[in-house]
């Protein structure tokens, strides 16, 4: 229960911050009342936070069954990410951790093989490994050599593939015929 509650609070905070704009879209641009806009946002954020709460609870359940928290938590987070992409409303993929890596081209190239889940998995494992190292330093427990080795192999493989894929795409782009394009964006006020 504690993990479910903590995960729910974490999710409520995460989605509350990243989806605040829904209130603005509903109220300012949709003409919906302030109260209904706030209630709709709170319900959506609460529903999405339940996914994260479930991931926290399931990862603690798996830890109690002998599965490493680092791997169990990473897989449970991915599972909730995947489920969230189908329900509610036919899918709600906003606020995926993978989106935070958009500027790291070599890292995100694996998305053509794994979708955003591969990038998210790397983020989760790196953070989990950092936590394992802190735990090791505080408690003087066993060093997380296996997790560190697996993560290093995953990261090196990902960056190597990214470098290869980026070079391949640059070559394909450079070999295309040159064309001149013009793009004009209309200045349409959003408040009308």
PDB file of C-alpha atoms in Angstrom:
ATOM      1  CA  UNK A   1       0.000   0.000   0.000  1.00  0.00           C
ATOM      2  CA  UNK A   2       2.832   2.370   0.844  1.00  0.00           C
ATOM      3  CA  UNK A   3       4.434   1.873  -2.561  1.00  0.00           C
ATOM      4  CA  UNK A   4       1.088   2.382  -4.309  1.00  0.00           C
ATOM      5  CA  UNK A   5       0.472   5.617  -2.400  1.00  0.00           C
ATOM      6  CA  UNK A   6       4.019   6.936  -2.935  1.00  0.00           C
ATOM      7  CA  UNK A   7       3.878   6.043  -6.618  1.00  0.00           C
ATOM      8  CA  UNK A   8       0.503   7.753  -6.930  1.00  0.00           C
ATOM      9  CA  UNK A   9       1.872  10.931  -5.315  1.00  0.00           C
ATOM     10  CA  UNK A  10       4.937  10.829  -7.557  1.00  0.00           C
ATOM     11  CA  UNK A  11       2.708  10.363 -10.601  1.00  0.00           C
ATOM     12  CA  UNK A  12       0.313  13.113  -9.511  1.00  0.00           C
ATOM     13  CA  UNK A  13       3.252  15.504  -9.179  1.00  0.00           C
ATOM     14  CA  UNK A  14       4.818  14.372 -12.488  1.00  0.00           C
ATOM     15  CA  UNK A  15       1.651  14.549 -14.556  1.00  0.00           C
ATOM     16  CA  UNK A  16       0.356  17.635 -12.751  1.00  0.00           C
ATOM     17  CA  UNK A  17       3.454  19.564 -13.798  1.00  0.00           C
ATOM     18  CA  UNK A  18       3.742  18.187 -17.312  1.00  0.00           C
ATOM     19  CA  UNK A  19       0.034  18.444 -18.178  1.00  0.00           C
ATOM     20  CA  UNK A  20      -0.848  21.802 -16.579  1.00  0.00           C
ATOM     21  CA  UNK A  21      -1.481  23.189 -20.062  1.00  0.00           C
ATOM     22  CA  UNK A  22      -4.653  21.115 -20.351  1.00  0.00           C
ATOM     23  CA  UNK A  23      -6.298  23.524 -17.904  1.00  0.00           C
ATOM     24  CA  UNK A  24      -5.273  26.446 -20.137  1.00  0.00           C
ATOM     25  CA  UNK A  25      -6.513  24.660 -23.260  1.00  0.00           C
ATOM     26  CA  UNK A  26      -9.863  23.848 -21.664  1.00  0.00           C
ATOM     27  CA  UNK A  27     -10.469  27.159 -19.918  1.00  0.00           C
ATOM     28  CA  UNK A  28      -8.797  29.809 -22.063  1.00  0.00           C
ATOM     29  CA  UNK A  29      -9.178  28.317 -25.505  1.00  0.00           C
ATOM     30  CA  UNK A  30     -12.141  25.998 -24.952  1.00  0.00           C
ATOM     31  CA  UNK A  31     -14.337  28.329 -22.936  1.00  0.00           C
ATOM     32  CA  UNK A  32     -14.844  25.736 -20.183  1.00  0.00           C
ATOM     33  CA  UNK A  33     -15.414  27.040 -16.667  1.00  0.00           C
ATOM     34  CA  UNK A  34     -12.485  27.242 -14.243  1.00  0.00           C
ATOM     35  CA  UNK A  35     -14.023  24.663 -11.906  1.00  0.00           C
ATOM     36  CA  UNK A  36     -14.734  22.103 -14.611  1.00  0.00           C
ATOM     37  CA  UNK A  37     -11.288  22.649 -16.166  1.00  0.00           C
ATOM     38  CA  UNK A  38      -9.617  22.037 -12.794  1.00  0.00           C
ATOM     39  CA  UNK A  39     -11.755  18.966 -12.087  1.00  0.00           C
ATOM     40  CA  UNK A  40     -11.085  17.515 -15.554  1.00  0.00           C
ATOM     41  CA  UNK A  41      -7.338  18.082 -15.151  1.00  0.00           C
ATOM     42  CA  UNK A  42      -7.333  16.574 -11.646  1.00  0.00           C
ATOM     43  CA  UNK A  43      -9.244  13.493 -12.849  1.00  0.00           C
ATOM     44  CA  UNK A  44      -6.893  12.951 -15.772  1.00  0.00           C
ATOM     45  CA  UNK A  45      -3.781  13.472 -13.643  1.00  0.00           C
ATOM     46  CA  UNK A  46      -5.199  11.173 -10.952  1.00  0.00           C
ATOM     47  CA  UNK A  47      -5.964   8.447 -13.480  1.00  0.00           C
ATOM     48  CA  UNK A  48      -2.474   8.636 -14.962  1.00  0.00           C
ATOM     49  CA  UNK A  49      -0.932   8.712 -11.473  1.00  0.00           C
ATOM     50  CA  UNK A  50      -2.654   5.400 -10.719  1.00  0.00           C
ATOM     51  CA  UNK A  51      -0.550   3.801 -13.450  1.00  0.00           C
ATOM     52  CA  UNK A  52       2.650   4.938 -11.779  1.00  0.00           C
ATOM     53  CA  UNK A  53       1.350   3.912  -8.368  1.00  0.00           C
ATOM     54  CA  UNK A  54       0.642   0.460  -9.766  1.00  0.00           C
ATOM     55  CA  UNK A  55       4.162   0.277 -11.211  1.00  0.00           C
ATOM     56  CA  UNK A  56       5.655   1.180  -7.814  1.00  0.00           C
ATOM     57  CA  UNK A  57       3.503  -1.391  -6.024  1.00  0.00           C
ATOM     58  CA  UNK A  58       4.261  -4.141  -8.533  1.00  0.00           C
ATOM     59  CA  UNK A  59       7.996  -3.451  -8.384  1.00  0.00           C
ATOM     60  CA  UNK A  60       7.965  -3.729  -4.569  1.00  0.00           C
ATOM     61  CA  UNK A  61       5.957  -6.952  -4.877  1.00  0.00           C
ATOM     62  CA  UNK A  62       8.576  -8.334  -7.287  1.00  0.00           C
ATOM     63  CA  UNK A  63      11.397  -7.185  -4.998  1.00  0.00           C
ATOM     64  CA  UNK A  64       9.824  -9.127  -2.138  1.00  0.00           C
ATOM     65  CA  UNK A  65       9.843 -12.184  -4.441  1.00  0.00           C
ATOM     66  CA  UNK A  66      13.609 -11.874  -5.033  1.00  0.00           C
ATOM     67  CA  UNK A  67      13.729  -9.825  -8.238  1.00  0.00           C
ATOM     68  CA  UNK A  68      16.208  -6.955  -8.175  1.00  0.00           C
ATOM     69  CA  UNK A  69      14.439  -3.646  -7.573  1.00  0.00           C
ATOM     70  CA  UNK A  70      16.503  -1.991 -10.309  1.00  0.00           C
ATOM     71  CA  UNK A  71      15.299  -4.383 -13.020  1.00  0.00           C
ATOM     72  CA  UNK A  72      11.821  -4.919 -11.575  1.00  0.00           C
ATOM     73  CA  UNK A  73      11.145  -1.196 -11.271  1.00  0.00           C
ATOM     74  CA  UNK A  74      12.447  -0.489 -14.768  1.00  0.00           C
ATOM     75  CA  UNK A  75      10.250  -3.189 -16.288  1.00  0.00           C
ATOM     76  CA  UNK A  76       7.192  -2.143 -14.254  1.00  0.00           C
ATOM     77  CA  UNK A  77       7.625   1.486 -15.320  1.00  0.00           C
ATOM     78  CA  UNK A  78       7.861   0.352 -18.957  1.00  0.00           C
ATOM     79  CA  UNK A  79       4.718  -1.729 -18.513  1.00  0.00           C
ATOM     80  CA  UNK A  80       2.750   1.239 -17.183  1.00  0.00           C
ATOM     81  CA  UNK A  81       4.137   3.402 -20.010  1.00  0.00           C
ATOM     82  CA  UNK A  82       2.970   0.834 -22.550  1.00  0.00           C
ATOM     83  CA  UNK A  83      -0.479   0.440 -20.943  1.00  0.00           C
ATOM     84  CA  UNK A  84      -0.896   4.217 -20.787  1.00  0.00           C
ATOM     85  CA  UNK A  85      -0.375   4.346 -24.545  1.00  0.00           C
ATOM     86  CA  UNK A  86      -3.618   2.388 -25.063  1.00  0.00           C
ATOM     87  CA  UNK A  87      -5.857   3.593 -22.243  1.00  0.00           C
ATOM     88  CA  UNK A  88      -7.395   6.105 -21.442  1.00  0.00           C
ATOM     89  CA  UNK A  89      -9.034   7.591 -24.498  1.00  0.00           C
ATOM     90  CA  UNK A  90      -7.286   5.283 -26.957  1.00  0.00           C
ATOM     91  CA  UNK A  91      -3.851   6.155 -25.589  1.00  0.00           C
ATOM     92  CA  UNK A  92      -2.108   8.935 -23.735  1.00  0.00           C
ATOM     93  CA  UNK A  93       1.581   8.908 -24.609  1.00  0.00           C
ATOM     94  CA  UNK A  94       2.494  12.353 -23.304  1.00  0.00           C
ATOM     95  CA  UNK A  95       5.145  12.685 -20.611  1.00  0.00           C
ATOM     96  CA  UNK A  96       7.215   9.663 -21.577  1.00  0.00           C
ATOM     97  CA  UNK A  97      10.725   9.820 -20.151  1.00  0.00           C
ATOM     98  CA  UNK A  98      12.137   9.155 -23.625  1.00  0.00           C
ATOM     99  CA  UNK A  99      11.001  12.571 -24.819  1.00  0.00           C
ATOM    100  CA  UNK A 100      13.527  14.229 -22.506  1.00  0.00           C
ATOM    101  CA  UNK A 101      16.383  12.885 -24.652  1.00  0.00           C
ATOM    102  CA  UNK A 102      15.323  14.488 -27.936  1.00  0.00           C
ATOM    103  CA  UNK A 103      18.569  16.415 -28.375  1.00  0.00           C
ATOM    104  CA  UNK A 104      20.823  13.373 -27.841  1.00  0.00           C
ATOM    105  CA  UNK A 105      20.693  12.018 -31.379  1.00  0.00           C
ATOM    106  CA  UNK A 106      23.051   9.073 -30.889  1.00  0.00           C
ATOM    107  CA  UNK A 107      21.084   7.908 -27.860  1.00  0.00           C
ATOM    108  CA  UNK A 108      17.620   8.069 -29.375  1.00  0.00           C
ATOM    109  CA  UNK A 109      18.370   6.241 -32.615  1.00  0.00           C
ATOM    110  CA  UNK A 110      17.373   2.957 -30.961  1.00  0.00           C
ATOM    111  CA  UNK A 111      13.817   4.259 -31.014  1.00  0.00           C
ATOM    112  CA  UNK A 112      13.577   3.034 -34.609  1.00  0.00           C
ATOM    113  CA  UNK A 113      13.967  -0.503 -33.187  1.00  0.00           C
ATOM    114  CA  UNK A 114      12.342  -0.248 -29.746  1.00  0.00           C
ATOM    115  CA  UNK A 115      10.129   2.810 -29.931  1.00  0.00           C
ATOM    116  CA  UNK A 116      10.415   5.204 -27.002  1.00  0.00           C
ATOM    117  CA  UNK A 117      10.510   2.235 -24.614  1.00  0.00           C
ATOM    118  CA  UNK A 118      14.182   1.452 -25.267  1.00  0.00           C
ATOM    119  CA  UNK A 119      15.231   4.999 -24.467  1.00  0.00           C
ATOM    120  CA  UNK A 120      13.000   5.058 -21.386  1.00  0.00           C
ATOM    121  CA  UNK A 121      14.490   1.743 -20.252  1.00  0.00           C
ATOM    122  CA  UNK A 122      18.021   3.167 -20.455  1.00  0.00           C
ATOM    123  CA  UNK A 123      16.991   6.202 -18.413  1.00  0.00           C
ATOM    124  CA  UNK A 124      15.351   4.025 -15.766  1.00  0.00           C
ATOM    125  CA  UNK A 125      18.253   1.597 -15.502  1.00  0.00           C
ATOM    126  CA  UNK A 126      20.797   4.425 -15.283  1.00  0.00           C
ATOM    127  CA  UNK A 127      18.849   6.062 -12.469  1.00  0.00           C
ATOM    128  CA  UNK A 128      18.300   2.740 -10.736  1.00  0.00           C
ATOM    129  CA  UNK A 129      22.003   1.970 -10.986  1.00  0.00           C
ATOM    130  CA  UNK A 130      22.808   5.360  -9.498  1.00  0.00           C
ATOM    131  CA  UNK A 131      20.506   4.501  -6.597  1.00  0.00           C
ATOM    132  CA  UNK A 132      22.182   1.098  -6.181  1.00  0.00           C
ATOM    133  CA  UNK A 133      25.587   2.790  -6.008  1.00  0.00           C
ATOM    134  CA  UNK A 134      24.332   5.248  -3.364  1.00  0.00           C
ATOM    135  CA  UNK A 135      22.848   2.343  -1.396  1.00  0.00           C
ATOM    136  CA  UNK A 136      26.160   0.470  -1.662  1.00  0.00           C
ATOM    137  CA  UNK A 137      28.107   3.486  -0.416  1.00  0.00           C
ATOM    138  CA  UNK A 138      25.739   4.086   2.517  1.00  0.00           C
ATOM    139  CA  UNK A 139      25.154   0.521   3.679  1.00  0.00           C
ATOM    140  CA  UNK A 140      28.428  -0.989   2.553  1.00  0.00           C
ATOM    141  CA  UNK A 141      26.479  -3.758   0.822  1.00  0.00           C
ATOM    142  CA  UNK A 142      27.527  -5.629  -2.269  1.00  0.00           C
ATOM    143  CA  UNK A 143      28.634  -3.477  -5.195  1.00  0.00           C
ATOM    144  CA  UNK A 144      26.245  -3.652  -8.167  1.00  0.00           C
ATOM    145  CA  UNK A 145      28.839  -5.036 -10.595  1.00  0.00           C
ATOM    146  CA  UNK A 146      26.446  -7.119 -12.672  1.00  0.00           C
ATOM    147  CA  UNK A 147      23.976  -4.255 -13.132  1.00  0.00           C
ATOM    148  CA  UNK A 148      26.801  -1.822 -13.901  1.00  0.00           C
ATOM    149  CA  UNK A 149      28.280  -4.201 -16.490  1.00  0.00           C
ATOM    150  CA  UNK A 150      24.921  -4.846 -18.169  1.00  0.00           C
ATOM    151  CA  UNK A 151      24.097  -1.146 -18.218  1.00  0.00           C
ATOM    152  CA  UNK A 152      27.514  -0.297 -19.676  1.00  0.00           C
ATOM    153  CA  UNK A 153      27.023  -2.888 -22.422  1.00  0.00           C
ATOM    154  CA  UNK A 154      23.507  -1.589 -23.150  1.00  0.00           C
ATOM    155  CA  UNK A 155      24.684   2.022 -23.253  1.00  0.00           C
ATOM    156  CA  UNK A 156      27.727   1.299 -25.435  1.00  0.00           C
ATOM    157  CA  UNK A 157      25.616  -0.777 -27.813  1.00  0.00           C
ATOM    158  CA  UNK A 158      22.991   1.947 -27.969  1.00  0.00           C
ATOM    159  CA  UNK A 159      25.505   4.738 -28.611  1.00  0.00           C
ATOM    160  CA  UNK A 160      27.367   2.618 -31.168  1.00  0.00           C
ATOM    161  CA  UNK A 161      24.141   1.883 -33.028  1.00  0.00           C
ATOM    162  CA  UNK A 162      23.184   5.557 -32.773  1.00  0.00           C
ATOM    163  CA  UNK A 163      26.473   6.705 -34.273  1.00  0.00           C
ATOM    164  CA  UNK A 164      26.156   4.164 -37.088  1.00  0.00           C
ATOM    165  CA  UNK A 165      22.516   5.055 -37.782  1.00  0.00           C
ATOM    166  CA  UNK A 166      23.132   8.822 -37.673  1.00  0.00           C
ATOM    167  CA  UNK A 167      25.982   8.515 -40.181  1.00  0.00           C
ATOM    168  CA  UNK A 168      23.816   6.296 -42.389  1.00  0.00           C
ATOM    169  CA  UNK A 169      20.955   8.811 -42.347  1.00  0.00           C
ATOM    170  CA  UNK A 170      23.292  11.745 -43.046  1.00  0.00           C
ATOM    171  CA  UNK A 171      24.671   9.896 -46.054  1.00  0.00           C
ATOM    172  CA  UNK A 172      21.143   9.223 -47.340  1.00  0.00           C
ATOM    173  CA  UNK A 173      20.155  12.868 -46.868  1.00  0.00           C
ATOM    174  CA  UNK A 174      23.310  14.147 -48.564  1.00  0.00           C
ATOM    175  CA  UNK A 175      22.662  11.921 -51.584  1.00  0.00           C
ATOM    176  CA  UNK A 176      19.178  13.345 -52.175  1.00  0.00           C
ATOM    177  CA  UNK A 177      18.678  15.959 -54.896  1.00  0.00           C
ATOM    178  CA  UNK A 178      18.728  19.535 -53.614  1.00  0.00           C
ATOM    179  CA  UNK A 179      15.443  21.426 -53.681  1.00  0.00           C
ATOM    180  CA  UNK A 180      14.507  24.858 -52.435  1.00  0.00           C
ATOM    181  CA  UNK A 181      11.476  25.116 -50.197  1.00  0.00           C
ATOM    182  CA  UNK A 182       9.624  27.980 -48.621  1.00  0.00           C
ATOM    183  CA  UNK A 183       7.432  27.627 -45.592  1.00  0.00           C
ATOM    184  CA  UNK A 184       5.152  30.343 -44.272  1.00  0.00           C
ATOM    185  CA  UNK A 185       3.307  30.041 -41.006  1.00  0.00           C
ATOM    186  CA  UNK A 186       0.222  32.109 -40.617  1.00  0.00           C
ATOM    187  CA  UNK A 187       0.033  34.328 -37.552  1.00  0.00           C
ATOM    188  CA  UNK A 188      -3.265  33.087 -36.114  1.00  0.00           C
ATOM    189  CA  UNK A 189      -4.073  34.165 -32.582  1.00  0.00           C
ATOM    190  CA  UNK A 190      -4.837  31.215 -30.311  1.00  0.00           C
ATOM    191  CA  UNK A 191      -7.330  33.129 -28.188  1.00  0.00           C
ATOM    192  CA  UNK A 192      -9.976  33.686 -30.866  1.00  0.00           C
TER     193      UNK A 192
END
